[in-house]
mmCIF file of C-alpha atoms in Angstrom:
data_model
loop_
_atom_site.group_PDB
_atom_site.id
_atom_site.type_symbol
_atom_site.label_atom_id
_atom_site.label_comp_id
_atom_site.label_asym_id
_atom_site.label_seq_id
_atom_site.Cartn_x
_atom_site.Cartn_y
_atom_site.Cartn_z
ATOM 1 C CA MET A 1 153.423 16.423 153.136
ATOM 2 C CA ARG A 2 157.113 16.458 154.020
ATOM 3 C CA VAL A 3 159.274 13.423 153.317
ATOM 4 C CA ALA A 4 161.648 11.553 155.604
ATOM 5 C CA ASP A 5 165.098 10.223 154.747
ATOM 6 C CA THR A 6 163.629 6.735 154.339
ATOM 7 C CA ASP A 7 161.178 8.069 151.728
ATOM 8 C CA ARG A 8 164.048 9.642 149.778
ATOM 9 C CA GLU A 9 166.058 6.418 150.028
ATOM 10 C CA ALA A 10 163.102 4.313 148.844
ATOM 11 C CA VAL A 11 162.803 6.477 145.713
ATOM 12 C CA ALA A 12 166.577 6.341 145.196
ATOM 13 C CA GLU A 13 166.498 2.538 145.420
ATOM 14 C CA ARG A 14 163.668 2.424 142.900
ATOM 15 C CA LEU A 15 165.659 4.681 140.542
ATOM 16 C CA ARG A 16 168.752 2.482 140.870
ATOM 17 C CA ASP A 17 166.639 -0.582 140.085
ATOM 18 C CA ALA A 18 165.226 1.192 137.025
ATOM 19 C CA MET A 19 168.739 1.892 135.763
ATOM 20 C CA GLY A 20 169.670 -1.750 136.323
ATOM 21 C CA GLU A 21 166.649 -2.762 134.227
ATOM 22 C CA GLY A 22 167.726 -0.418 131.419
ATOM 23 C CA ARG A 23 164.882 2.051 131.974
ATOM 24 C CA LEU A 24 167.218 4.958 132.845
ATOM 25 C CA SER A 25 170.646 5.985 131.603
ATOM 26 C CA LEU A 26 173.455 6.732 134.050
ATOM 27 C CA ASP A 27 173.043 10.480 133.415
ATOM 28 C CA GLU A 28 169.291 10.278 134.087
ATOM 29 C CA LEU A 29 169.936 8.310 137.260
ATOM 30 C CA GLU A 30 172.441 10.859 138.582
ATOM 31 C CA GLU A 31 170.114 13.772 137.836
ATOM 32 C CA ARG A 32 167.127 12.098 139.486
ATOM 33 C CA LEU A 33 169.147 10.987 142.514
ATOM 34 C CA ASP A 34 170.297 14.580 143.079
ATOM 35 C CA ARG A 35 166.677 15.738 142.958
ATOM 36 C CA ALA A 36 165.512 12.860 145.180
ATOM 37 C CA PHE A 37 167.966 13.626 147.969
ATOM 38 C CA ALA A 38 167.079 17.342 147.769
ATOM 39 C CA ALA A 39 163.314 16.658 147.903
ATOM 40 C CA LYS A 40 161.336 18.159 150.750
ATOM 41 C CA THR A 41 157.808 16.936 149.906
ATOM 42 C CA PHE A 42 156.163 13.944 148.235
ATOM 43 C CA GLY A 43 155.285 16.341 145.413
ATOM 44 C CA ASP A 44 159.033 16.691 144.766
ATOM 45 C CA LEU A 45 159.545 12.904 144.706
ATOM 46 C CA GLU A 46 156.558 11.755 142.652
ATOM 47 C CA PRO A 47 157.690 13.206 139.276
ATOM 48 C CA LEU A 48 161.008 11.361 139.607
ATOM 49 C CA VAL A 49 159.305 7.960 139.316
ATOM 50 C CA ALA A 50 156.095 8.894 137.467
ATOM 51 C CA ASP A 51 157.354 7.503 134.131
ATOM 52 C CA LEU A 52 158.505 4.208 135.681
ATOM 53 C CA PRO A 53 156.302 1.139 136.142
ATOM 54 C CA GLU A 54 154.952 0.616 139.629
ATOM 55 C CA ALA A 55 157.510 -1.105 141.829
ATOM 56 C CA ALA A 56 155.138 -3.987 142.526
ATOM 57 C CA GLN A 57 154.488 -4.580 138.820
ATOM 58 C CA ALA A 58 158.147 -4.267 137.850
ATOM 59 C CA ALA A 59 159.276 -6.811 140.441
ATOM 60 C CA GLY A 60 156.332 -9.167 140.077
ATOM 61 C CA TRP A 61 155.140 -8.582 143.643
ATOM 62 C CA PRO A 62 151.605 -9.664 144.446
ATOM 63 C CA ASP A 63 148.690 -7.269 144.681
ATOM 64 C CA PRO A 64 147.957 -5.851 148.128
ATOM 65 C CA LEU A 65 147.323 -8.553 150.698
ATOM 66 C CA VAL A 66 143.829 -8.105 152.145
ATOM 67 C CA LEU A 67 143.153 -9.730 155.520
ATOM 68 C CA ASP A 68 139.556 -9.391 156.747
ATOM 69 C CA ALA A 69 138.909 -11.382 159.915
ATOM 70 C CA GLY A 70 135.436 -10.059 160.740
ATOM 71 C CA SER A 71 134.562 -11.982 163.915
ATOM 72 C CA GLY A 72 136.908 -14.887 163.211
ATOM 73 C CA SER A 73 140.665 -15.391 163.221
ATOM 74 C CA LEU A 74 143.245 -15.108 160.447
ATOM 75 C CA ARG A 75 146.932 -16.017 160.453
ATOM 76 C CA GLN A 76 149.516 -15.048 157.834
ATOM 77 C CA THR A 77 152.538 -17.125 158.874
ATOM 78 C CA GLY A 78 155.287 -19.316 157.461
ATOM 79 C CA TYR A 79 156.781 -18.556 154.060
ATOM 80 C CA TRP A 80 155.044 -15.865 152.043
ATOM 81 C CA VAL A 81 156.085 -13.002 149.764
ATOM 82 C CA VAL A 82 155.401 -9.631 151.343
ATOM 83 C CA PRO A 83 153.534 -7.197 149.067
ATOM 84 C CA THR A 84 154.053 -3.441 149.170
ATOM 85 C CA THR A 85 150.689 -2.973 150.902
ATOM 86 C CA ILE A 86 148.780 -5.001 153.475
ATOM 87 C CA VAL A 87 145.190 -4.079 154.362
ATOM 88 C CA ALA A 88 144.064 -5.691 157.628
ATOM 89 C CA THR A 89 140.546 -5.358 159.032
ATOM 90 C CA THR A 90 139.002 -7.043 162.044
ATOM 91 C CA GLY A 91 135.733 -6.344 163.817
ATOM 92 C CA MET A 92 135.722 -8.630 166.840
ATOM 93 C CA GLY A 93 138.200 -11.158 165.474
ATOM 94 C CA ASN A 94 141.950 -11.642 165.628
ATOM 95 C CA ILE A 95 144.689 -11.313 163.035
ATOM 96 C CA LYS A 96 148.280 -12.504 163.355
ATOM 97 C CA VAL A 97 150.842 -11.520 160.732
ATOM 98 C CA ASP A 98 154.275 -13.114 161.164
ATOM 99 C CA PHE A 99 157.040 -11.672 158.981
ATOM 100 C CA THR A 100 159.814 -13.895 160.380
ATOM 101 C CA GLY A 101 159.435 -16.557 157.665
ATOM 102 C CA ALA A 102 158.429 -14.145 154.922
ATOM 103 C CA GLU A 103 160.409 -12.941 151.922
ATOM 104 C CA CYS A 104 160.420 -9.137 151.817
ATOM 105 C CA ARG A 105 161.916 -7.716 148.613
ATOM 106 C CA GLN A 106 161.134 -4.046 149.106
ATOM 107 C CA ARG A 107 162.365 -1.368 151.443
ATOM 108 C CA GLN A 108 158.990 -0.105 152.700
ATOM 109 C CA VAL A 109 155.721 -1.914 153.404
ATOM 110 C CA SER A 110 152.484 -0.048 154.161
ATOM 111 C CA VAL A 111 150.163 -1.753 156.629
ATOM 112 C CA GLU A 112 146.677 -0.207 156.706
ATOM 113 C CA VAL A 113 144.808 -1.371 159.816
ATOM 114 C CA THR A 114 141.211 -1.093 160.963
ATOM 115 C CA VAL A 115 140.724 -2.807 164.307
ATOM 116 C CA GLY A 116 137.297 -2.696 165.963
ATOM 117 C CA MET A 117 137.062 -4.715 169.175
ATOM 118 C CA GLY A 118 139.503 -7.372 168.020
ATOM 119 C CA ASN A 119 143.249 -7.776 168.177
ATOM 120 C CA MET A 120 146.056 -7.681 165.663
ATOM 121 C CA VAL A 121 149.486 -9.097 166.485
ATOM 122 C CA VAL A 122 152.399 -8.466 164.134
ATOM 123 C CA VAL A 123 155.675 -10.362 164.596
ATOM 124 C CA VAL A 124 158.776 -8.890 162.930
ATOM 125 C CA PRO A 125 162.399 -10.016 162.699
ATOM 126 C CA ARG A 126 164.934 -8.091 164.750
ATOM 127 C CA GLY A 127 166.501 -5.304 162.725
ATOM 128 C CA TRP A 128 163.309 -4.210 160.955
ATOM 129 C CA GLU A 129 162.038 -0.673 161.484
ATOM 130 C CA VAL A 130 158.443 -0.258 162.667
ATOM 131 C CA ARG A 131 156.483 3.010 162.560
ATOM 132 C CA THR A 132 153.103 3.108 164.315
ATOM 133 C CA SER A 133 152.763 6.859 164.936
ATOM 134 C CA GLU A 134 150.178 7.282 162.157
ATOM 135 C CA VAL A 135 147.668 4.890 163.760
ATOM 136 C CA SER A 136 144.884 6.664 165.646
ATOM 137 C CA THR A 137 143.125 5.118 168.625
ATOM 138 C CA GLY A 138 139.728 5.386 170.280
ATOM 139 C CA LEU A 139 139.596 3.283 173.434
ATOM 140 C CA GLY A 140 142.068 0.812 171.954
ATOM 141 C CA HIS A 141 145.813 0.485 172.312
ATOM 142 C CA VAL A 142 148.809 0.452 169.993
ATOM 143 C CA VAL A 143 151.853 -1.249 171.515
ATOM 144 C CA ASN A 144 155.126 -1.320 169.576
ATOM 145 C CA ARG A 145 157.677 -3.560 171.276
ATOM 146 C CA ALA A 146 159.894 -3.805 168.169
ATOM 147 C CA THR A 147 161.974 -0.788 169.088
ATOM 148 C CA ASP A 148 165.575 -1.965 168.689
ATOM 149 C CA ARG A 149 167.748 0.137 166.404
ATOM 150 C CA PRO A 150 166.939 -0.862 162.805
ATOM 151 C CA GLU A 151 169.629 -2.381 160.627
ATOM 152 C CA ALA A 152 170.765 -0.405 157.592
ATOM 153 C CA GLY A 153 168.768 -1.417 154.533
ATOM 154 C CA ALA A 154 166.214 -3.405 156.541
ATOM 155 C CA PRO A 155 162.520 -3.157 155.646
ATOM 156 C CA VAL A 156 160.371 -0.408 157.151
ATOM 157 C CA LEU A 157 156.808 -1.290 158.214
ATOM 158 C CA ARG A 158 154.664 1.856 158.157
ATOM 159 C CA PHE A 159 151.333 1.407 159.927
ATOM 160 C CA THR A 160 148.353 3.669 159.249
ATOM 161 C CA GLY A 161 144.694 3.433 160.178
ATOM 162 C CA ARG A 162 142.619 3.213 163.329
ATOM 163 C CA VAL A 163 142.301 1.025 166.413
ATOM 164 C CA ARG A 164 138.900 1.627 168.019
ATOM 165 C CA MET A 165 138.445 -0.601 171.101
ATOM 166 C CA GLY A 166 140.890 -3.371 170.255
ATOM 167 C CA ASN A 167 144.646 -3.722 170.244
ATOM 168 C CA LEU A 168 147.494 -3.561 167.750
ATOM 169 C CA LYS A 169 150.678 -5.136 169.087
ATOM 170 C CA VAL A 170 153.973 -5.307 167.183
ATOM 171 C CA ARG A 171 156.723 -7.461 168.670
ATOM 172 C CA TYR A 172 159.704 -9.669 167.995
ATOM 173 C CA PRO A 173 159.270 -13.463 167.979
ATOM 174 C CA SER A 174 159.012 -15.118 171.383
ATOM 175 C CA ARG A 175 161.475 -17.782 172.527
ATOM 176 C CA PHE A 176 158.794 -20.392 171.872
ATOM 177 C CA GLU A 177 158.287 -19.159 168.297
ATOM 178 C CA LEU A 178 162.048 -19.111 167.668
ATOM 179 C CA ALA A 179 162.441 -22.652 169.052
ATOM 180 C CA ARG A 180 159.555 -23.920 166.910
ATOM 181 C CA ALA A 181 161.079 -22.286 163.815
ATOM 182 C CA ARG A 182 164.412 -24.018 164.523
ATOM 183 C CA ARG A 183 162.656 -27.394 164.935
ATOM 184 C CA THR A 184 160.695 -27.054 161.712
ATOM 185 C CA GLY A 185 163.591 -25.575 159.739
ATOM 186 C CA ARG A 186 161.886 -22.259 158.975
#
């Protein structure tokens, strides 16, 4: 599979971090960066970081966050540390994931969704990049309203998975949510 510029940059950032941790010399970093920016496929990128610890382990990030609402409702809001992977599943229930109060330490976050007849709402800060093109739908809908130009260096949320008869909606915080955050100091 071919890589995008953001994939190359994510590997480059990981390599720079590895040099900062003393895992790579400056010469090794330069050589690997050259190869990373010339990479055309994931097969070209993977060997460049294969001998490095997983990014999540190296930074102390939590294991993947698993949200399984079934027929109920789940909310991931307030302060939380964003892992590299989020797995969200709902049958007939609802899931809300709010990134506006979260601490996101990495450049890319994978969000694997399986939505049956329920709904998933994802709230992101302005400036974040959101990619939903890899989510397939049956009778359901994927609505991405977080389409402003992303800020340089901002996190990228990459959604994959399937929405059967439900809805996946990604948006910025509403005025009400912003006002509540100001009142509560979040």
